[in-house]
Coordinates of C-alpha atoms in Angstrom, one line a residue:
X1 CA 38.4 -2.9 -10.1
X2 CA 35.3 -4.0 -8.8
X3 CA 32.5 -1.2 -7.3
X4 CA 29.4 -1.7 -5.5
X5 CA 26.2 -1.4 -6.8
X6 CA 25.0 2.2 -7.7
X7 CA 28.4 3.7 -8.3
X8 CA 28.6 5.5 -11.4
X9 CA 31.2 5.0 -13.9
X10 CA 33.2 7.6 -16.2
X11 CA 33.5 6.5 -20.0
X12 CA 36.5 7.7 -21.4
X13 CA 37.0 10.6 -19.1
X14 CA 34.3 12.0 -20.5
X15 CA 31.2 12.4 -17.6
X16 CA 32.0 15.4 -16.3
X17 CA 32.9 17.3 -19.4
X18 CA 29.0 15.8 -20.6
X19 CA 27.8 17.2 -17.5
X20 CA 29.2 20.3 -17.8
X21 CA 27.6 20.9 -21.5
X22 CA 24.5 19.2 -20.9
X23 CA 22.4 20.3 -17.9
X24 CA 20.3 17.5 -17.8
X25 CA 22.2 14.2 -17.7
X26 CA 20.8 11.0 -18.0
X27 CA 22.9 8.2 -16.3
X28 CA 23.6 5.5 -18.5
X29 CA 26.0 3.3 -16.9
X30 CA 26.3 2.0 -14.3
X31 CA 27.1 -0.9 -12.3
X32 CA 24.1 -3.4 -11.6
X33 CA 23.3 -4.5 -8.2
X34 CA 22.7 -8.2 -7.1
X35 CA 18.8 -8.6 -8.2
X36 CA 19.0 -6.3 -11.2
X37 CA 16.4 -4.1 -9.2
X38 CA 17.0 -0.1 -8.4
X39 CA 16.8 0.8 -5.0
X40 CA 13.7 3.1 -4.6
X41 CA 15.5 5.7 -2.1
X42 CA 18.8 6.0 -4.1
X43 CA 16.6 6.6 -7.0
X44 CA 15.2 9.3 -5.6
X45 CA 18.1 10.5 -4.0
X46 CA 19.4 11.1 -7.7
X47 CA 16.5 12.3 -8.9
X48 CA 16.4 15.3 -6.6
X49 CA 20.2 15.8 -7.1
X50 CA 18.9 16.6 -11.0
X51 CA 20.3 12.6 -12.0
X52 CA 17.8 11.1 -14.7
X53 CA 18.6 7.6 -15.9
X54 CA 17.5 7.0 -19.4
X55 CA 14.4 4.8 -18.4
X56 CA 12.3 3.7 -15.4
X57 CA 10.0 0.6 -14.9
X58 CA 7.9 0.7 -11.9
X59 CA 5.5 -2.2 -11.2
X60 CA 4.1 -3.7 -8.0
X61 CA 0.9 -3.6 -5.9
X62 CA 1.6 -0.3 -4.4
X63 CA 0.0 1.9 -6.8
X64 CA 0.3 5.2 -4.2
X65 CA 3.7 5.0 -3.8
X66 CA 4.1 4.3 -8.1
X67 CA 2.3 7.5 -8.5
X68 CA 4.5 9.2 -6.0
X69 CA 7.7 8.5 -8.0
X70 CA 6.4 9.3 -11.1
X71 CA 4.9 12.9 -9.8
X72 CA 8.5 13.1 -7.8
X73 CA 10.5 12.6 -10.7
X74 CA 8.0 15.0 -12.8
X75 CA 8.4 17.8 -10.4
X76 CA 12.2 17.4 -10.7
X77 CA 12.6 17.8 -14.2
X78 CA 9.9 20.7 -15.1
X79 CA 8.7 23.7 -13.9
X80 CA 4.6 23.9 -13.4
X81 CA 4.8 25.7 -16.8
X82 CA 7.0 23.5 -18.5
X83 CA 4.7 20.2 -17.8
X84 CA 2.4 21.0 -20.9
X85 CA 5.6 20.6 -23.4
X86 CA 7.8 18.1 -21.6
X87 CA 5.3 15.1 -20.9
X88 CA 4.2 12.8 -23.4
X89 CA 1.6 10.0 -22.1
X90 CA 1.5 6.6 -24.0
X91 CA -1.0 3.5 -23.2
X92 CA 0.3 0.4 -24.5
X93 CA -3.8 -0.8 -24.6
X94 CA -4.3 2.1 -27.3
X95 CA -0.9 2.7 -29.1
X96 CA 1.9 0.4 -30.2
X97 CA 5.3 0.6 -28.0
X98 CA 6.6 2.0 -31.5
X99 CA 5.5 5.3 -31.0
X100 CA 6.4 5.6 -27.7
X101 CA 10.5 5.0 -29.2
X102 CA 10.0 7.0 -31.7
X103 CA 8.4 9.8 -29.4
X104 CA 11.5 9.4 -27.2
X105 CA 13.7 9.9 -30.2
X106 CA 12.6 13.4 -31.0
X107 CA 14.2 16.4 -29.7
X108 CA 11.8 18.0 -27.3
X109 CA 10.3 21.4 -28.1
X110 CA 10.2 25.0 -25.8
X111 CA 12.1 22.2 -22.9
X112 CA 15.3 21.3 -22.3
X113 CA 14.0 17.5 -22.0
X114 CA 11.0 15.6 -21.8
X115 CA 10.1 12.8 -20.0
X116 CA 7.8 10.0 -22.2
X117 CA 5.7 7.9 -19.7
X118 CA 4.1 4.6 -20.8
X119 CA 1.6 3.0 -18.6
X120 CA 1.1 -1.2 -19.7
X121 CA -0.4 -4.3 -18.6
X122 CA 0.4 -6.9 -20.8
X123 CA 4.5 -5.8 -22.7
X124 CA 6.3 -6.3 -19.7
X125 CA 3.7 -7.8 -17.4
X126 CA 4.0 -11.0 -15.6
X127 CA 0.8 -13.2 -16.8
X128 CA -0.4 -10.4 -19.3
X129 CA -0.4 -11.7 -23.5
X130 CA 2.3 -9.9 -25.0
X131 CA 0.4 -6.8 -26.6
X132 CA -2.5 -7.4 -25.9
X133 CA -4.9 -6.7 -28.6
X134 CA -2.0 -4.8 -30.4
X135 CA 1.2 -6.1 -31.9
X136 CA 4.3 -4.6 -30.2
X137 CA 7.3 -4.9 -31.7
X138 CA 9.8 -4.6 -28.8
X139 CA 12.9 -4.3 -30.7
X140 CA 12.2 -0.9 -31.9
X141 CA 12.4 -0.1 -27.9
X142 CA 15.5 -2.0 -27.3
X143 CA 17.1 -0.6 -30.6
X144 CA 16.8 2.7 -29.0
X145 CA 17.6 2.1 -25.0
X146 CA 20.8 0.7 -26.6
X147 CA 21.4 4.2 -27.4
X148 CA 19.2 6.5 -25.7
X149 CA 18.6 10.2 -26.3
X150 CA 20.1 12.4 -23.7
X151 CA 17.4 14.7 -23.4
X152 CA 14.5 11.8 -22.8
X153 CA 13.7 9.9 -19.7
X154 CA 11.4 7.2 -20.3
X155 CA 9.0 5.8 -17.5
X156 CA 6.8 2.9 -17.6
X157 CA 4.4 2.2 -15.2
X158 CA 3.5 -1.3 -15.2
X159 CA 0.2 -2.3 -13.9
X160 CA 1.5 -6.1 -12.6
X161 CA 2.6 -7.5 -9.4
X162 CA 5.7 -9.0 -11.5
X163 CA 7.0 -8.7 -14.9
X164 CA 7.6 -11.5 -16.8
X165 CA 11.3 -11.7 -16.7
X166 CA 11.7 -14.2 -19.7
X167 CA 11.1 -11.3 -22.2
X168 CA 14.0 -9.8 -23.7
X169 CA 12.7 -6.3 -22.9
X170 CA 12.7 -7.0 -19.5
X171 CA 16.0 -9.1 -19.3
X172 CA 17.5 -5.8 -20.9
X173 CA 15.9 -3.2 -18.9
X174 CA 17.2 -5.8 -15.5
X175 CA 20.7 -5.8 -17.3
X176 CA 20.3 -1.8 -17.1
X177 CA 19.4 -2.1 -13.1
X178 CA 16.3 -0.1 -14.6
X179 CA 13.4 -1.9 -12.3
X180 CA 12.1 -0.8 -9.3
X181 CA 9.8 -3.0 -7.5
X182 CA 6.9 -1.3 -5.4
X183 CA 5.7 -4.4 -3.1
X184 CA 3.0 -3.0 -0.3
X185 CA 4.8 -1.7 2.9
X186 CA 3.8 -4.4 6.1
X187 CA 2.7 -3.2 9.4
X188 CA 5.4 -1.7 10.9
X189 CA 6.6 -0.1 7.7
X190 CA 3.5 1.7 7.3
X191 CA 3.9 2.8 11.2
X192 CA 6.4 4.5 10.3
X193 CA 5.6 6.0 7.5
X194 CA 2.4 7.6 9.0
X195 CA 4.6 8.9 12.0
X196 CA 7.0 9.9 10.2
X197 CA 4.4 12.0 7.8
X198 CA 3.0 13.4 11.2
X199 CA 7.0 14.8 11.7
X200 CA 7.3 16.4 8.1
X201 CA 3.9 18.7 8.7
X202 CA 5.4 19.1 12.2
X203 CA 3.4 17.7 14.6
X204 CA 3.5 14.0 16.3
X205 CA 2.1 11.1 16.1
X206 CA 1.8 8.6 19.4
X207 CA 2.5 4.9 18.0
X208 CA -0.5 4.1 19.8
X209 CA -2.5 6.3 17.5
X210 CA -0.7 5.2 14.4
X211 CA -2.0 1.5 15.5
X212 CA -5.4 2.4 16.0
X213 CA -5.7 4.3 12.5
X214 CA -3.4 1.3 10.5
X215 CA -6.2 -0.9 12.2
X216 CA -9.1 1.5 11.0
X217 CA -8.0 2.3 7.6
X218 CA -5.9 -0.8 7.0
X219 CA -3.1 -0.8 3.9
X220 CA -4.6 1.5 1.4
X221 CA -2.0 3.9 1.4
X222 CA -3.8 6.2 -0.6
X223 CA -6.7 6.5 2.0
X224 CA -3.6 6.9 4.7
X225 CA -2.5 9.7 2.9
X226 CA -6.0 11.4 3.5
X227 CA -6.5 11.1 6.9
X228 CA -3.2 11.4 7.8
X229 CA -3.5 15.4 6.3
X230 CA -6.6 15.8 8.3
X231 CA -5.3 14.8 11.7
X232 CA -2.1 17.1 11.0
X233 CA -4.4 20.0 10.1
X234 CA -6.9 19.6 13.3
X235 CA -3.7 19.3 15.6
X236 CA -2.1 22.4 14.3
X237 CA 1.3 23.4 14.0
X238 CA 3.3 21.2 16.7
X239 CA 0.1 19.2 18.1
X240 CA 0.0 15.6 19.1
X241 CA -2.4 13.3 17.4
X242 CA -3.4 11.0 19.6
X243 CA -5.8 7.9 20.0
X244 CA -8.7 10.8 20.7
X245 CA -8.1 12.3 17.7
X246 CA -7.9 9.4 15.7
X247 CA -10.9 7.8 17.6
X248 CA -12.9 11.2 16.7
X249 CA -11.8 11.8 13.2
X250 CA -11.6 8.6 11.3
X251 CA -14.7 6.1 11.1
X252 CA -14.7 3.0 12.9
X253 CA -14.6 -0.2 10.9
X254 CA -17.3 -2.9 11.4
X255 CA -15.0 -5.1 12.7
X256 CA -14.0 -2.1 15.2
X257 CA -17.9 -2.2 16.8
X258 CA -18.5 -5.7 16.5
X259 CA -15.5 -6.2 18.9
X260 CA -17.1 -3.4 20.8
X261 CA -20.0 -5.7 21.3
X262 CA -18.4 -8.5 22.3
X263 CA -16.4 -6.7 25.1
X264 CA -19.6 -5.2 26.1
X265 CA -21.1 -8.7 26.3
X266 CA -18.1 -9.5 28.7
X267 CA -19.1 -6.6 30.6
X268 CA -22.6 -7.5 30.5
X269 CA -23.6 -4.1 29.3
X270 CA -26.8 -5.6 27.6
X271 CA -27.8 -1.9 26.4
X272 CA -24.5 -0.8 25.2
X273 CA -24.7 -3.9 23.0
X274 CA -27.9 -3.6 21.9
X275 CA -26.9 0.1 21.1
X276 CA -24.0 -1.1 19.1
X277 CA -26.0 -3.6 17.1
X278 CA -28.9 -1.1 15.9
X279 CA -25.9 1.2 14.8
X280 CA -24.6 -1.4 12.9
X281 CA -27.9 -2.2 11.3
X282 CA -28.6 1.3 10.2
X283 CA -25.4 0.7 8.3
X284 CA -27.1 -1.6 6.7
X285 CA -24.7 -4.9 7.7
X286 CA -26.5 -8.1 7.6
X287 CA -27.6 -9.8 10.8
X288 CA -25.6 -13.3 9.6
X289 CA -22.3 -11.0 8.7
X290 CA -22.6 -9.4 12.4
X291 CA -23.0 -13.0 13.7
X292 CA -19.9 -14.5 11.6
X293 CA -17.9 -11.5 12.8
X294 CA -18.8 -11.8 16.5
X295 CA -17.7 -15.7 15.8
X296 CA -14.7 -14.5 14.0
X297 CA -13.7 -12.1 17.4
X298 CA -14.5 -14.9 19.7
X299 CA -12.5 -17.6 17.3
X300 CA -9.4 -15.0 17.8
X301 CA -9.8 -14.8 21.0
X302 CA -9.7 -18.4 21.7
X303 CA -6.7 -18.8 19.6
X304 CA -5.2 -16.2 21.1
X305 CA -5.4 -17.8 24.8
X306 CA -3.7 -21.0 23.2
X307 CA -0.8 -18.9 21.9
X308 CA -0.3 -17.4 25.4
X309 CA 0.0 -20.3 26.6
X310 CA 3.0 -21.5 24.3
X311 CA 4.4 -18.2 25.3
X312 CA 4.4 -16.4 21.7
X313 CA 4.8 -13.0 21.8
X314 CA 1.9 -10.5 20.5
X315 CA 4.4 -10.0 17.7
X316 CA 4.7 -13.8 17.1
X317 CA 0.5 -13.9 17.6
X318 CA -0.1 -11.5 14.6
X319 CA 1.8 -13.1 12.0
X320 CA 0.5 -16.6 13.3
X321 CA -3.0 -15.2 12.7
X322 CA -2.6 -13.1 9.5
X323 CA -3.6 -9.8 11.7
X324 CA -2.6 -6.5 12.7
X325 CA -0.1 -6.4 15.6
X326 CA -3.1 -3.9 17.0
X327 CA -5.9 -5.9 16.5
X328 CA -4.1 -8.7 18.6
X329 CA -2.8 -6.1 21.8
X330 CA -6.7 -5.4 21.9
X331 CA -8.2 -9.0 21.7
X332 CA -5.6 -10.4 24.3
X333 CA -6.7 -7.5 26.6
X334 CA -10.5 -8.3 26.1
X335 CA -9.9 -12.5 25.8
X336 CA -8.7 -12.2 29.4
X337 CA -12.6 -11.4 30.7
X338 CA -13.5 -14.7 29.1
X339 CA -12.3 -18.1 30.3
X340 CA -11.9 -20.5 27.6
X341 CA -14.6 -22.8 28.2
X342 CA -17.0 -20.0 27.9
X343 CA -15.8 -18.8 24.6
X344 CA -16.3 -22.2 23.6
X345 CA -19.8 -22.2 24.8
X346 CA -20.1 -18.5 23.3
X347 CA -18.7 -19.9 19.9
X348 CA -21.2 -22.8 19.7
X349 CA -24.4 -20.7 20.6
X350 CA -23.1 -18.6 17.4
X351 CA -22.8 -21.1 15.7
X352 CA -26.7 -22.8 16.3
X353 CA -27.8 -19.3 15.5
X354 CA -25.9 -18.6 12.5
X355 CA -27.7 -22.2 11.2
X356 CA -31.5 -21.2 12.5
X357 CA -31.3 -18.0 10.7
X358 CA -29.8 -19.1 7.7
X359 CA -32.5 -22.1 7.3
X360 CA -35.3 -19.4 8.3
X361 CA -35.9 -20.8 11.4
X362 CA -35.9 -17.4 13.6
X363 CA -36.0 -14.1 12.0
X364 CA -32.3 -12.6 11.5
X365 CA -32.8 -8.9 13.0
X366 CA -34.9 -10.3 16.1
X367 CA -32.8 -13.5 16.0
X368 CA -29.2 -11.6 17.3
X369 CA -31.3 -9.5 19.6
X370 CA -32.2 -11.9 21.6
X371 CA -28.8 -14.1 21.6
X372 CA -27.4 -10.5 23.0
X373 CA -30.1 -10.5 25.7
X374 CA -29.8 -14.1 26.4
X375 CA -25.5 -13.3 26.9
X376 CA -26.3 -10.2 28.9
X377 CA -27.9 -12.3 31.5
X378 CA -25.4 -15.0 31.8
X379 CA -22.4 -14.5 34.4
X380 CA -20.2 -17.5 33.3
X381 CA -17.2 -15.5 32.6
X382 CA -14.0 -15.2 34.7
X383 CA -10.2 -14.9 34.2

């Protein structure tokens, strides 16, 4: 009889008898699902139902939500007190993957289990020498997660974007359905992770304000994390975190003020750019990086006025130009005070400048303050 992936099997009758006389269990079999990968959320879903599966491998670029699991499935299995006895920390830069097997082979002491975590680059990784500087010798490991010890997890943590799949190690642990893949979340993944971290702390988030601090603090899930807590703790119990809040609490990116300029340009608000470009000065950016990204904001711009008029949606806009969905709903708002022979006119100016200041021709710092002035007093632009 065939079963879908996940479902657990009973071997001779015999699971819940195990279960009963063992209070940990370790799932060992199991049926494998199509890519030979473990699905994060069922994972955990097992996990917190007191389900350990003899061994873990966790690799990918998200390193936050790695260190998540691994403090998730920690938590599950020991009491605060109980961490001292029960974890056992292995480096496969410093110690052979021997000793890790043979850790996991002992009985563990004052615990009813113990969970041995192996962080590598190089045994499983994709690209990495196998070893590294030591000499692993894997088949102690696959000798014993042919029969592993029902009071051990393992968990490695594989510092690599892939493993190398070619290995026998890895081909076993896939065979297993023992891999779980932590690729970085895209944009509207992370939306909804920040909102829906807003909802567990009980207050809300507007999508509008999730945009705005994607946009400021980008990926880094980490960083997220942080200022995600500190907007939940000014709001209070049941606040709203808005674009205010986010505006007031989280520091603007340079990208963030040099658009600032450039709409303030549009507006010919020659003081309001001249304000903007000594703040960004005093944070000591370089007069030819502000000039390549005021070229950069008027290049999107311009880009973006030839997508509108094939009709793509913002959607469609962002993944065109590699950019946050955000970033583009702002520039298509601010492109529309331009018309697009000005931008090309704005663009070349940029351009001359960036090459007189780069050959020493006009000093940088006084160089940009007087392309600004020279834009202020220009009216060219228009729908």
């Amino acid at each position: 009889m065939d079963l879908p992936a996940g479902v657990y099997i009973d071997v001779q009758g015999q699971r819940d008898e195990a279960e009963q006389a063992h209070p940990f269990v370790a799932v060992q079999l199991q049926t494998k699902g199509a890519s030979g990968e473990m699905d994060a959320k069922e994972a955990l879903k097992e996990i917190k139902n007191g389900k350990f599966r003899p061994a873990y491998v966790l690799y990918g670029s998200d390193r936050y939500r790695i260190q998540q699991f691994a403090d998730t499935l920690a938590e599950a299995m020991f009491t605060p007190d109980e961490r001292e006895f029960g974890i056992v920390k292995f480096d496969t830069s410093e110690t052979i993957i021997e000793e890790a097997a043979l850790e996991a082979e002992t009985l563990p002491f004052f615990v009813e289990r113990k969970l041995v975590i192996v962080k590598d680059a190089s045994v499983f990784a994709a690209g990495g020498k196998e070893g590294g500087k030591l000499e692993h010798k894997t088949e102690r490991l696959q000798q014993y997660l042919d029969i592993p010890s029902e009071t051990t997890v393992m968990l490695f943590i594989v510092n690599a974007e892939k493993l190398d799949e070619r290995r026998k190690l890895v081909k076993m642990l896939k065979d297993r359905n023992a891999l779980l893949p932590f690729q970085e979340l895209d944009a509207s993944e992370l939306k909804r992770w920040v909102v829906k971290r807003a909802e567990e702390q009980h207050r809300k988030m507007t999508p509008d304000a999730a945009d705005l601090l994607l946009a400021r603090v980008g990926a880094h899930m980490q960083q997220l994390a942080i200022e995600m807590d500190k907007l939940c703790l000014h709001a209070g119990e049941g606040g709203v975190i808005g674009v205010e809040q986010v505006e007031l609490l989280t520091a603007s990116t340079v990208d963030e003020d040099v658009f600032a300029l450039v709409d303030s340009i549009a507006e010919l608000q020659v003081d309001k750019a001249l304000r903007l470009y000594r703040s960004l000065l005093l944070r000591r950016e370089e007069p030819i990086k502000i000039a390549a990204l005021i070229a950069r904001q008027l290049r999107i711009m311009l880009q973006i006025k030839e997508l509108e008029q094939h009709r793509y949606t913002p959607q469609q806009m962002a993944g065109q130009l590699g950019l946050h969905p955000y970033a583009v709903k702002l520039a298509a708002e601010k492109s529309r005070k331009f018309a697009v022979p000005r931008l090309g006119v704005l663009l070349a100016s940029i351009a001359d400048l960036d090459y007189r200041m780069k050959t020493g021709a006009v000093d940088k710092v006084l160089g940009l303050e007087l392309y600004l002035l020279a834009l202020g007093t220009k009216q060219g632009q228009g729908a």
